[in-house]
PDB file of C-alpha atoms in Angstrom:
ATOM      1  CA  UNK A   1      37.436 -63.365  24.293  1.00  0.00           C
ATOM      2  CA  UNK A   2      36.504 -66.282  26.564  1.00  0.00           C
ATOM      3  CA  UNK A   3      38.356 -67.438  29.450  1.00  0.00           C
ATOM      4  CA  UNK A   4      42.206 -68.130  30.243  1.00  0.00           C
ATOM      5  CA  UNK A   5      42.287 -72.075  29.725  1.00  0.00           C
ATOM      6  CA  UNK A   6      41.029 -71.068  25.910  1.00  0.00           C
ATOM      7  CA  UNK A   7      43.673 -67.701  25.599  1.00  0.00           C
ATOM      8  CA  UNK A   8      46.406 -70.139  26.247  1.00  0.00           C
ATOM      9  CA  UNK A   9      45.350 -72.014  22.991  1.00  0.00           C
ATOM     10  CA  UNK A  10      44.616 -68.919  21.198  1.00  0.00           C
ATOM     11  CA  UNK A  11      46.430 -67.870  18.168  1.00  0.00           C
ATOM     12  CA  UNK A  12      47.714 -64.973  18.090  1.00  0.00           C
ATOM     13  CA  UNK A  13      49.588 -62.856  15.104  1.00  0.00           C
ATOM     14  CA  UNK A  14      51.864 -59.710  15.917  1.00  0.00           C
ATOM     15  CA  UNK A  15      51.923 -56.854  13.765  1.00  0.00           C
ATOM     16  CA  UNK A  16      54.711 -54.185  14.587  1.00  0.00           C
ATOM     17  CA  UNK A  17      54.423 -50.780  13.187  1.00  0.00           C
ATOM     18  CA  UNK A  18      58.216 -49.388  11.846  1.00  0.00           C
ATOM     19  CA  UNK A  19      59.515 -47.995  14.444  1.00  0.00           C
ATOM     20  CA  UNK A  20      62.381 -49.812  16.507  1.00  0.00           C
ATOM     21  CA  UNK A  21      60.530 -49.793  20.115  1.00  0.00           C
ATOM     22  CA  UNK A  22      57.431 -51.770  18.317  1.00  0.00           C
ATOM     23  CA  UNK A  23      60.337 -53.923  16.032  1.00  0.00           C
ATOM     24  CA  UNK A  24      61.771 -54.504  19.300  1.00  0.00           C
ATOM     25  CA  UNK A  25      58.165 -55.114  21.175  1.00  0.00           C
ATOM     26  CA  UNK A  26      57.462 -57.495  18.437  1.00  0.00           C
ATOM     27  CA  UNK A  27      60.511 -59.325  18.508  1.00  0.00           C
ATOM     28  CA  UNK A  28      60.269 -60.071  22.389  1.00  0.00           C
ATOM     29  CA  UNK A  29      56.297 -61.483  22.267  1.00  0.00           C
ATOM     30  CA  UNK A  30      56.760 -63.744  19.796  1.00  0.00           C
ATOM     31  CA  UNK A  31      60.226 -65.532  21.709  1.00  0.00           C
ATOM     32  CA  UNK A  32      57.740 -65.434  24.316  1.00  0.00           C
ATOM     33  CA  UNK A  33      53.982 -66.774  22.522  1.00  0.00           C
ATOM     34  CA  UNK A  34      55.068 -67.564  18.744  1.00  0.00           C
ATOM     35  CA  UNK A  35      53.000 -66.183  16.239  1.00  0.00           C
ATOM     36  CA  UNK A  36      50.553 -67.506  13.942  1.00  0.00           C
ATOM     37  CA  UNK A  37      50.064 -67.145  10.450  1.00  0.00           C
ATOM     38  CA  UNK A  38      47.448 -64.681   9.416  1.00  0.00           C
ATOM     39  CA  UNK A  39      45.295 -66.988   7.870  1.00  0.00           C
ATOM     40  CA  UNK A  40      44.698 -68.893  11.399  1.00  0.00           C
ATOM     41  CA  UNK A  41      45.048 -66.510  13.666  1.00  0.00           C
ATOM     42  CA  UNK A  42      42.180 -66.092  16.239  1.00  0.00           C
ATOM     43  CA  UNK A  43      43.520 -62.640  17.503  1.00  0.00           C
ATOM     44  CA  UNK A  44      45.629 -60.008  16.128  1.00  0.00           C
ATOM     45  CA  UNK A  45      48.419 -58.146  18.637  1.00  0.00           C
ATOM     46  CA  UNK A  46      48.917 -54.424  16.725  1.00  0.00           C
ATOM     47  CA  UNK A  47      52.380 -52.783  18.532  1.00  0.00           C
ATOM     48  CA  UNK A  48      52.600 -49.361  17.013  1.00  0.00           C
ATOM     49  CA  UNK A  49      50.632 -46.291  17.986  1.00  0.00           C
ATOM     50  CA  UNK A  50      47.251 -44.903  16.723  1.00  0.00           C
ATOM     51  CA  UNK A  51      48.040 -44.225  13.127  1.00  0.00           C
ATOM     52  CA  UNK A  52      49.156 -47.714  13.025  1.00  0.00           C
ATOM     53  CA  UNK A  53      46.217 -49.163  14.767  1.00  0.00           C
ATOM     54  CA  UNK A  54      44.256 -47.772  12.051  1.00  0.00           C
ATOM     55  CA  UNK A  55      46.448 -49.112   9.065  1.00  0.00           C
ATOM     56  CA  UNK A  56      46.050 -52.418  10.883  1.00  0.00           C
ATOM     57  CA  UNK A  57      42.468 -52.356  11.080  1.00  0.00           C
ATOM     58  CA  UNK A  58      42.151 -51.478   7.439  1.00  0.00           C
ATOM     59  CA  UNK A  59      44.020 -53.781   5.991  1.00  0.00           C
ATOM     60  CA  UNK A  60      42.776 -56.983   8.142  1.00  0.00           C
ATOM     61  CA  UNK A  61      38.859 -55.361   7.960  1.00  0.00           C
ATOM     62  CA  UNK A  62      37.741 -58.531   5.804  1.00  0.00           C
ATOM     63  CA  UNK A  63      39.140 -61.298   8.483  1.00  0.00           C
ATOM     64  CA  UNK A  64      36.475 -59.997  11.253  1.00  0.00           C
ATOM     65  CA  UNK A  65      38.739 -61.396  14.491  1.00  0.00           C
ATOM     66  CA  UNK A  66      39.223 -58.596  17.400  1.00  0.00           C
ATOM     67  CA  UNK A  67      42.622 -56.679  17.309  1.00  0.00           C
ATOM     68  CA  UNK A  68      44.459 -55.734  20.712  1.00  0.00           C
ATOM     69  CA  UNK A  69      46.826 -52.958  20.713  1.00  0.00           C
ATOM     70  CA  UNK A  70      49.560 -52.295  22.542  1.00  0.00           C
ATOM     71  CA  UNK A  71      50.874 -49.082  22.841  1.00  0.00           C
ATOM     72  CA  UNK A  72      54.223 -48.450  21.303  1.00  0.00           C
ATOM     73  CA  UNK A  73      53.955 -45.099  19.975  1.00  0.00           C
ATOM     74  CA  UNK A  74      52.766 -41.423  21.355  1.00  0.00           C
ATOM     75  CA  UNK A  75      49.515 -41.049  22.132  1.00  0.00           C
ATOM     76  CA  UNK A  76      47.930 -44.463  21.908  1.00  0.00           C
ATOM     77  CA  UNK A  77      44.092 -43.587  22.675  1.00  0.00           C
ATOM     78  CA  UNK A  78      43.356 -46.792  20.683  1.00  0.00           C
ATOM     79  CA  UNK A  79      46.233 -48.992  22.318  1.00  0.00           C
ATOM     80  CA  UNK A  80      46.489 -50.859  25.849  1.00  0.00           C
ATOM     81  CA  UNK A  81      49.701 -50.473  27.896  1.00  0.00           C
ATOM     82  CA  UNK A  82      52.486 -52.595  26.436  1.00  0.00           C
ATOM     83  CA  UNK A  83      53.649 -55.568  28.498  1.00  0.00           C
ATOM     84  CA  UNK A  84      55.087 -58.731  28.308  1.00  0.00           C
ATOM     85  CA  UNK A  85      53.865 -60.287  30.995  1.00  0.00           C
ATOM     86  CA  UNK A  86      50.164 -62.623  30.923  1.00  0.00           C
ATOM     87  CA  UNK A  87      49.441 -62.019  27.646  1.00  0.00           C
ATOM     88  CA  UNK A  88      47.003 -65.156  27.014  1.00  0.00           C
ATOM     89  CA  UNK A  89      45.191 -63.627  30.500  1.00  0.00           C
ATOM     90  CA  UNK A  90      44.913 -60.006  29.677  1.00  0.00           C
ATOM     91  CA  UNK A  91      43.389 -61.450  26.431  1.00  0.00           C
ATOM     92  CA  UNK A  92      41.098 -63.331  27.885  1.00  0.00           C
ATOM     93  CA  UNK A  93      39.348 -60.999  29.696  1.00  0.00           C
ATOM     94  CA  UNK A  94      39.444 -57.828  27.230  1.00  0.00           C
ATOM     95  CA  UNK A  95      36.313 -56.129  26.544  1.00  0.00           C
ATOM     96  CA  UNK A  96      35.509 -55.675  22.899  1.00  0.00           C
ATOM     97  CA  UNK A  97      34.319 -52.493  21.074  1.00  0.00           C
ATOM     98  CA  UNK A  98      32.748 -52.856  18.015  1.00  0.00           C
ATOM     99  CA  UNK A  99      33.108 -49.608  15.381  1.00  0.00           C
ATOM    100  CA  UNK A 100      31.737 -49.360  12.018  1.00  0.00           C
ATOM    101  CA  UNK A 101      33.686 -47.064   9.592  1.00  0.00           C
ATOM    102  CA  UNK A 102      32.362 -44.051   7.117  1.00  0.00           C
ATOM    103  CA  UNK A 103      31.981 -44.562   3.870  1.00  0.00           C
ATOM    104  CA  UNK A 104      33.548 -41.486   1.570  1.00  0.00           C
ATOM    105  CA  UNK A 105      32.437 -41.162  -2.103  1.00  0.00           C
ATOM    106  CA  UNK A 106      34.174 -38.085  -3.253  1.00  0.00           C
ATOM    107  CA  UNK A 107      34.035 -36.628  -7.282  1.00  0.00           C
ATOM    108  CA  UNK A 108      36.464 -34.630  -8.873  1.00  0.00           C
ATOM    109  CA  UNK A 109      36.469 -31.689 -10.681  1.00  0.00           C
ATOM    110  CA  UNK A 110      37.360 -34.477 -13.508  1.00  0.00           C
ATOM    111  CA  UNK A 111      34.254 -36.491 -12.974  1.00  0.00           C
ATOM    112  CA  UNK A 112      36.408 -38.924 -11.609  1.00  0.00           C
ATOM    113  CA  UNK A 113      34.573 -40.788  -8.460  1.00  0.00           C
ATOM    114  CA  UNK A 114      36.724 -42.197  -5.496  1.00  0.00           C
ATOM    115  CA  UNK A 115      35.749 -44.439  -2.499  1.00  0.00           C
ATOM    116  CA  UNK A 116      37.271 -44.862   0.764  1.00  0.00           C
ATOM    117  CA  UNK A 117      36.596 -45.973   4.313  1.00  0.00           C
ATOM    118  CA  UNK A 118      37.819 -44.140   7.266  1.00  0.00           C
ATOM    119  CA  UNK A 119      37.375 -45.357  10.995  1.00  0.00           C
ATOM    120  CA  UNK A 120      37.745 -41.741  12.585  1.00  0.00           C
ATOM    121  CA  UNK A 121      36.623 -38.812  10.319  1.00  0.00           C
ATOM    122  CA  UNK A 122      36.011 -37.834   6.798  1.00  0.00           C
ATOM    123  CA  UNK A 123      37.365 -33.942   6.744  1.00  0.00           C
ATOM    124  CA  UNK A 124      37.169 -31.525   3.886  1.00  0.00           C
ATOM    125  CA  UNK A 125      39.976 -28.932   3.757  1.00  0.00           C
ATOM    126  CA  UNK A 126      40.970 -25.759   1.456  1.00  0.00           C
ATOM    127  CA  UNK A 127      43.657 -26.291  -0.919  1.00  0.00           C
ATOM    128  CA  UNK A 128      44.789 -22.765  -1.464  1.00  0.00           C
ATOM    129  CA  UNK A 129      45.101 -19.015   0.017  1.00  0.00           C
ATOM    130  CA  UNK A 130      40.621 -18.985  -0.088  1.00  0.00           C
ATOM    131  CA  UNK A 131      38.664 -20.331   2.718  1.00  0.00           C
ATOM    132  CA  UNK A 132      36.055 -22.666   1.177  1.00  0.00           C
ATOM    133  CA  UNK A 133      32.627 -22.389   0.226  1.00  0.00           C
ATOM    134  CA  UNK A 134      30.539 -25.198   1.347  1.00  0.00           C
ATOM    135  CA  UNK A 135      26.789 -26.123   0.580  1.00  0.00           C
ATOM    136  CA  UNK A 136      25.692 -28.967   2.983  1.00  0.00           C
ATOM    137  CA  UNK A 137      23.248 -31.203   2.563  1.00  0.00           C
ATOM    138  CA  UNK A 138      22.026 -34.216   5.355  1.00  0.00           C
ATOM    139  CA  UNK A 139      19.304 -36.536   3.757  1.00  0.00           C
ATOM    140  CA  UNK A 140      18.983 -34.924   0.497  1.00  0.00           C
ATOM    141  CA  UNK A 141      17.839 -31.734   2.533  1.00  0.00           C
ATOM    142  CA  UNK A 142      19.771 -28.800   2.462  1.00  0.00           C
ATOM    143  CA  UNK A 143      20.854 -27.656   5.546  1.00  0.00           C
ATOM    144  CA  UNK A 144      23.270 -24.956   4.957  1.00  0.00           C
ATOM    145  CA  UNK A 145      23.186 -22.575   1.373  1.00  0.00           C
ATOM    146  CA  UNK A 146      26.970 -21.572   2.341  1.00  0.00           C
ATOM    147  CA  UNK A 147      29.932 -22.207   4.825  1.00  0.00           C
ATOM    148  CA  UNK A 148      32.623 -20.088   4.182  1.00  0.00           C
ATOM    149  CA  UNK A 149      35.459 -21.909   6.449  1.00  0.00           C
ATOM    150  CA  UNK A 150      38.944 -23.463   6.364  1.00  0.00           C
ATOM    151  CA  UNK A 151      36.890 -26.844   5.859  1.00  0.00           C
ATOM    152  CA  UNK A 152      34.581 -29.029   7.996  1.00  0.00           C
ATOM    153  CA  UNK A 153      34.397 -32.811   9.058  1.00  0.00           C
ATOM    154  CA  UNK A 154      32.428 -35.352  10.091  1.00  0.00           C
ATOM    155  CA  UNK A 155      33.734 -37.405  13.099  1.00  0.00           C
ATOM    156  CA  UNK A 156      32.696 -40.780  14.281  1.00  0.00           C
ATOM    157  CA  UNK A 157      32.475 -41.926  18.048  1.00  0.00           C
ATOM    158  CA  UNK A 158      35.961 -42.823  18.229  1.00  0.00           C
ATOM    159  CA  UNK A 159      37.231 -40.394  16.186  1.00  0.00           C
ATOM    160  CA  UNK A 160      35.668 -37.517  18.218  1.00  0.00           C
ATOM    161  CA  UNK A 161      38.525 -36.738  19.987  1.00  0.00           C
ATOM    162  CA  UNK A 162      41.249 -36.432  17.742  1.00  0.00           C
ATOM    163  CA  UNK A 163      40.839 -33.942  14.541  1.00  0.00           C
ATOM    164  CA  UNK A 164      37.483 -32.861  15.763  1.00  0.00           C
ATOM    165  CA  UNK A 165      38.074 -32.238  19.185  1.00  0.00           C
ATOM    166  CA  UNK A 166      41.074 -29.901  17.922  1.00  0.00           C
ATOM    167  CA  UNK A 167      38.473 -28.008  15.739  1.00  0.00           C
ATOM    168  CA  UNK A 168      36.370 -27.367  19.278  1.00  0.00           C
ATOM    169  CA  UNK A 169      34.165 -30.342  18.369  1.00  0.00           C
ATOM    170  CA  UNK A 170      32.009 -32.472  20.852  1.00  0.00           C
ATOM    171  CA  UNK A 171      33.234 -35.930  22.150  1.00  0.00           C
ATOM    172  CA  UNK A 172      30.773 -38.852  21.330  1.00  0.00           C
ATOM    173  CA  UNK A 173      29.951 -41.529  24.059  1.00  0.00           C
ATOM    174  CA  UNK A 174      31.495 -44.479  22.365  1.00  0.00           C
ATOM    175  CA  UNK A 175      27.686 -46.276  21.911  1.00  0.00           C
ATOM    176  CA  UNK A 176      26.223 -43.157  20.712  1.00  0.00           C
ATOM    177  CA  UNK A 177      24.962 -43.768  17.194  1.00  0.00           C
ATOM    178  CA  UNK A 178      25.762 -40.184  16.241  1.00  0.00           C
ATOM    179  CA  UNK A 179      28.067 -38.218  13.948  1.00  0.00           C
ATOM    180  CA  UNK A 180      29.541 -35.356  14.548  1.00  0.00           C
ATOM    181  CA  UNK A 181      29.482 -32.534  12.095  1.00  0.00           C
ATOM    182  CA  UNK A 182      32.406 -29.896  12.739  1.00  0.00           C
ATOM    183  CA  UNK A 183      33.397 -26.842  10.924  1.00  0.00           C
ATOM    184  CA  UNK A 184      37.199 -25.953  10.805  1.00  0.00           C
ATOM    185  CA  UNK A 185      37.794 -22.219  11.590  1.00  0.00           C
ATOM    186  CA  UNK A 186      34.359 -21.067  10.213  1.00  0.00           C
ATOM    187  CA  UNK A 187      34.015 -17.849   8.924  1.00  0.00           C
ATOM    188  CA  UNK A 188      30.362 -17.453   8.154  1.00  0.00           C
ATOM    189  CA  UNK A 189      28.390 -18.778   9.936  1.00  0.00           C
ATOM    190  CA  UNK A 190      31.339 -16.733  12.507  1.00  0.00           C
ATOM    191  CA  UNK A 191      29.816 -18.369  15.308  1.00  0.00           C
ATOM    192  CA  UNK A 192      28.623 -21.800  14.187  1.00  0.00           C
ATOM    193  CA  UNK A 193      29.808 -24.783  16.011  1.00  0.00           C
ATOM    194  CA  UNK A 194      28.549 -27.649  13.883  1.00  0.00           C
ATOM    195  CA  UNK A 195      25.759 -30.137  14.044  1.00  0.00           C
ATOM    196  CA  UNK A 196      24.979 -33.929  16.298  1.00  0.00           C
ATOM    197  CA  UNK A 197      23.310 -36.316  13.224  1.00  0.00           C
ATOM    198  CA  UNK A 198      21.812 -39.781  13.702  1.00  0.00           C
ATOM    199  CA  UNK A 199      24.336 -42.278  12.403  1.00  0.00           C
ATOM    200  CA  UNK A 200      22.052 -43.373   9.272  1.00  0.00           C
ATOM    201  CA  UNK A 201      22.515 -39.818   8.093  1.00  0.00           C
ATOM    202  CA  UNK A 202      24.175 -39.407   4.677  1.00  0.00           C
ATOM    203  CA  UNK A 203      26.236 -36.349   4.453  1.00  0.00           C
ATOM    204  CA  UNK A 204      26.473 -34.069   1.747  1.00  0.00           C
ATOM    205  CA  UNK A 205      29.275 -31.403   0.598  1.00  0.00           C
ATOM    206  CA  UNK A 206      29.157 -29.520  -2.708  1.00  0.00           C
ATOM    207  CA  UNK A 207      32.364 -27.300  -3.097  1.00  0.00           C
ATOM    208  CA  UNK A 208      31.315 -23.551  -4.075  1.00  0.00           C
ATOM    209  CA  UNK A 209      33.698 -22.240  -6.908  1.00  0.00           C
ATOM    210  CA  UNK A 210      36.020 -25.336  -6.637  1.00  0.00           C
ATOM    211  CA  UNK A 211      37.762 -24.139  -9.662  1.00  0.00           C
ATOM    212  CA  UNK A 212      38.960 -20.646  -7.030  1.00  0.00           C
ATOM    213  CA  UNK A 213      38.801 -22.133  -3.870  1.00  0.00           C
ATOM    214  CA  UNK A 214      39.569 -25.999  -4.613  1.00  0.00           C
ATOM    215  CA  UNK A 215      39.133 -28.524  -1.796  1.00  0.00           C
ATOM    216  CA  UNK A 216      40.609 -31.457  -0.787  1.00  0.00           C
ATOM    217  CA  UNK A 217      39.052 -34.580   0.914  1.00  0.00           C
ATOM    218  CA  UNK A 218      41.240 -36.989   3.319  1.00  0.00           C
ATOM    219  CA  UNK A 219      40.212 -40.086   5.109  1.00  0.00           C
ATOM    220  CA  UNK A 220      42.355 -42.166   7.500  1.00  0.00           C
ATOM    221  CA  UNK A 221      45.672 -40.149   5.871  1.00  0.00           C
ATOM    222  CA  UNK A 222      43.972 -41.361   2.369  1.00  0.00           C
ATOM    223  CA  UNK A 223      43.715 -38.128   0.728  1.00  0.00           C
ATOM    224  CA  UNK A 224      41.531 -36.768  -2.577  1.00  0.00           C
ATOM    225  CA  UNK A 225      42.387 -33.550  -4.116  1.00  0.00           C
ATOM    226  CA  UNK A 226      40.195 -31.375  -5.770  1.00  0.00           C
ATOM    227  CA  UNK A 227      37.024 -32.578  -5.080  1.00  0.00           C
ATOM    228  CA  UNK A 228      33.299 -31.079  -5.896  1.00  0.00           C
ATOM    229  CA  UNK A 229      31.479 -33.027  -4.429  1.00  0.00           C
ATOM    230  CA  UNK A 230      31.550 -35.982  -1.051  1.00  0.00           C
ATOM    231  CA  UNK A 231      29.285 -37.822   0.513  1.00  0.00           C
ATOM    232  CA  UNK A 232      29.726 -39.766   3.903  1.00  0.00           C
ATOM    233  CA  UNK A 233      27.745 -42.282   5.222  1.00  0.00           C
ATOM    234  CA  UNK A 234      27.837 -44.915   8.139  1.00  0.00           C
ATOM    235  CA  UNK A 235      29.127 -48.323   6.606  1.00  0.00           C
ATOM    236  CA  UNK A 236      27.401 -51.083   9.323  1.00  0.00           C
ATOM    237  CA  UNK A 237      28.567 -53.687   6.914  1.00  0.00           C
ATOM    238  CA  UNK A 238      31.995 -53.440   7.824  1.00  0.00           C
ATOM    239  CA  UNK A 239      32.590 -53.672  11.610  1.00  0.00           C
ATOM    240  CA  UNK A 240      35.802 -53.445  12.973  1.00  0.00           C
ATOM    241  CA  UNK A 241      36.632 -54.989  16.818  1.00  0.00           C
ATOM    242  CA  UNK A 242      38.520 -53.585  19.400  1.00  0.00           C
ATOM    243  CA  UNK A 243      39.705 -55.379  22.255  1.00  0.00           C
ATOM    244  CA  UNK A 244      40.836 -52.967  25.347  1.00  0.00           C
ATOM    245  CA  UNK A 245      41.625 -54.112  29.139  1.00  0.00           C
ATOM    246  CA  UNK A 246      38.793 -53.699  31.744  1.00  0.00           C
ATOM    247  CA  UNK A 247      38.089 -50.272  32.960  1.00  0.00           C
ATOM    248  CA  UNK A 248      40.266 -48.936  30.038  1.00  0.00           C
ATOM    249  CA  UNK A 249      38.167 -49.170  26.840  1.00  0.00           C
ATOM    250  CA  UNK A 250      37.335 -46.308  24.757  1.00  0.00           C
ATOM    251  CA  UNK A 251      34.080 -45.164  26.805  1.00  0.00           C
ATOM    252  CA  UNK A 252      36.441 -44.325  29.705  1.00  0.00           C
ATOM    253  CA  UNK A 253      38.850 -42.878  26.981  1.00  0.00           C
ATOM    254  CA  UNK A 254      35.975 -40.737  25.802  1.00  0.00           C
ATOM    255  CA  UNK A 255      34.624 -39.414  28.828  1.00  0.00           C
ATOM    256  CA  UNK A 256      39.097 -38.950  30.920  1.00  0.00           C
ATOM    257  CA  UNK A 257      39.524 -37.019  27.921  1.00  0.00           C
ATOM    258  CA  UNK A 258      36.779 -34.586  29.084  1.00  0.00           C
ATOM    259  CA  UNK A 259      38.153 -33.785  32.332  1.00  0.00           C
ATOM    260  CA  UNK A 260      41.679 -33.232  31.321  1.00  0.00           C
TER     261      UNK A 260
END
């Protein structure tokens, strides 16, 4: 943002995931700084936890202005502590993050083609009884004739340390333009621990006897069933920003969560 005089003129909108401590959040901020319409708001103030975070920043991804969160849910890796208080100033001197999505193109064993963005990771998981049979290509070059596994995903920066880091996956510095390739519960390779790509990389999964072993694809909770084939790629068009307090944005997220 800029600096305080201009945060008391910003406009700000507050979005309130369901729950009744956000409702309740919500309610209180805008007795205290009004809210502004959508269409000419300057800033938007997401109350909810981490799953909500991530609805908000899909569905405002074409207005480009930074979202703050404010933690009124569980976790909250992607949320700032919720208070009332100075507002306009903790806005003002935020830090912003900028993080481009994945793109998922994913067919069906109908032919049928669907696309989706996801902000954390793009994971492919068994449908049935079968562990899944994988072929993986990175760059139209096969890397890997077979992965036999409960499925396998591919994490960005900021979503390195939620599903992937439970799958014994690496945690990406937040300005690392890397992906993060992680099997879930491989069984051959046994011992294989996944893969760091450049973020240009286009990922490539072709399902092994989907018709046995089907797979599904998910996204963000957006969720394709089975699939035969997905590819994920970096989208840089679309750039979602992040505003966190200073000395509590997602590189010091990324590297507390390593010493836990």
């Amino acid at each position: 943002m800029s600096d305080s005089s201009h945060a008391q003129r910003v406009a700000i909108v507050f979005l309130a995931s369901r729950t009744q401590a956000a409702q309740d959040a919500r309610d209180a901020l805008i007795a205290r700084y009004g809210d502004a319409p959508m269409e000419t708001a300057e800033v938007i103030v997401a109350l909810g936890g981490d799953g909500f975070m991530l609805e908000t920043l899909h569905a405002t991804q074409a207005r480009d202005i930074p979202v703050y969160g404010m933690n009124r849910g569980t976790v909250g890796f992607l949320m700032n502590e919720f208070e009332t208080e100075d507002l306009p100033e903790r806005l003002a001197a935020a830090q912003e993050t900028v993080l481009n999505p994945l793109a998922l193109t994913a067919t069906t064993s109908s032919g049928r083609v669907h696309q989706a963005l996801a902000i954390n990771e793009v994971s492919l998981l068994r449908e049935g009884p079968q562990a899944a049979r994988l072929r993986i290509t990175v760059d139209g070059k096969l890397r890997m004739e077979e992965l036999v596994c409960d499925g396998a995903l591919v994490a960005t920066p900021a979503g390195s340390t939620a599903y992937n880091y439970s799958a014994h996956g690496p945690i990406l510095p937040i300005g690392a333009d890397v992906l993060a390739l992680t099997a879930v519960a491989a069984f051959r390779p046994r011992r294989w621990r996944g893969a760091l790509l450049p973020k240009a990389a286009t990922v490539r999964f072709d399902v092994l006897e989907a018709h046995k072993r089907p797979v599904m694809a998910e996204g963000d909770g957006q969720s394709v069933r089975d699939v035969v084939s997905v590819e994920i790629r970096s989208e840089t068009r679309v750039r979602h920003r992040l505003l966190f307090d200073p000395g509590h944005g997602l590189e010091e997220r990324l590297i507390r969560e390593q010493f836990f």
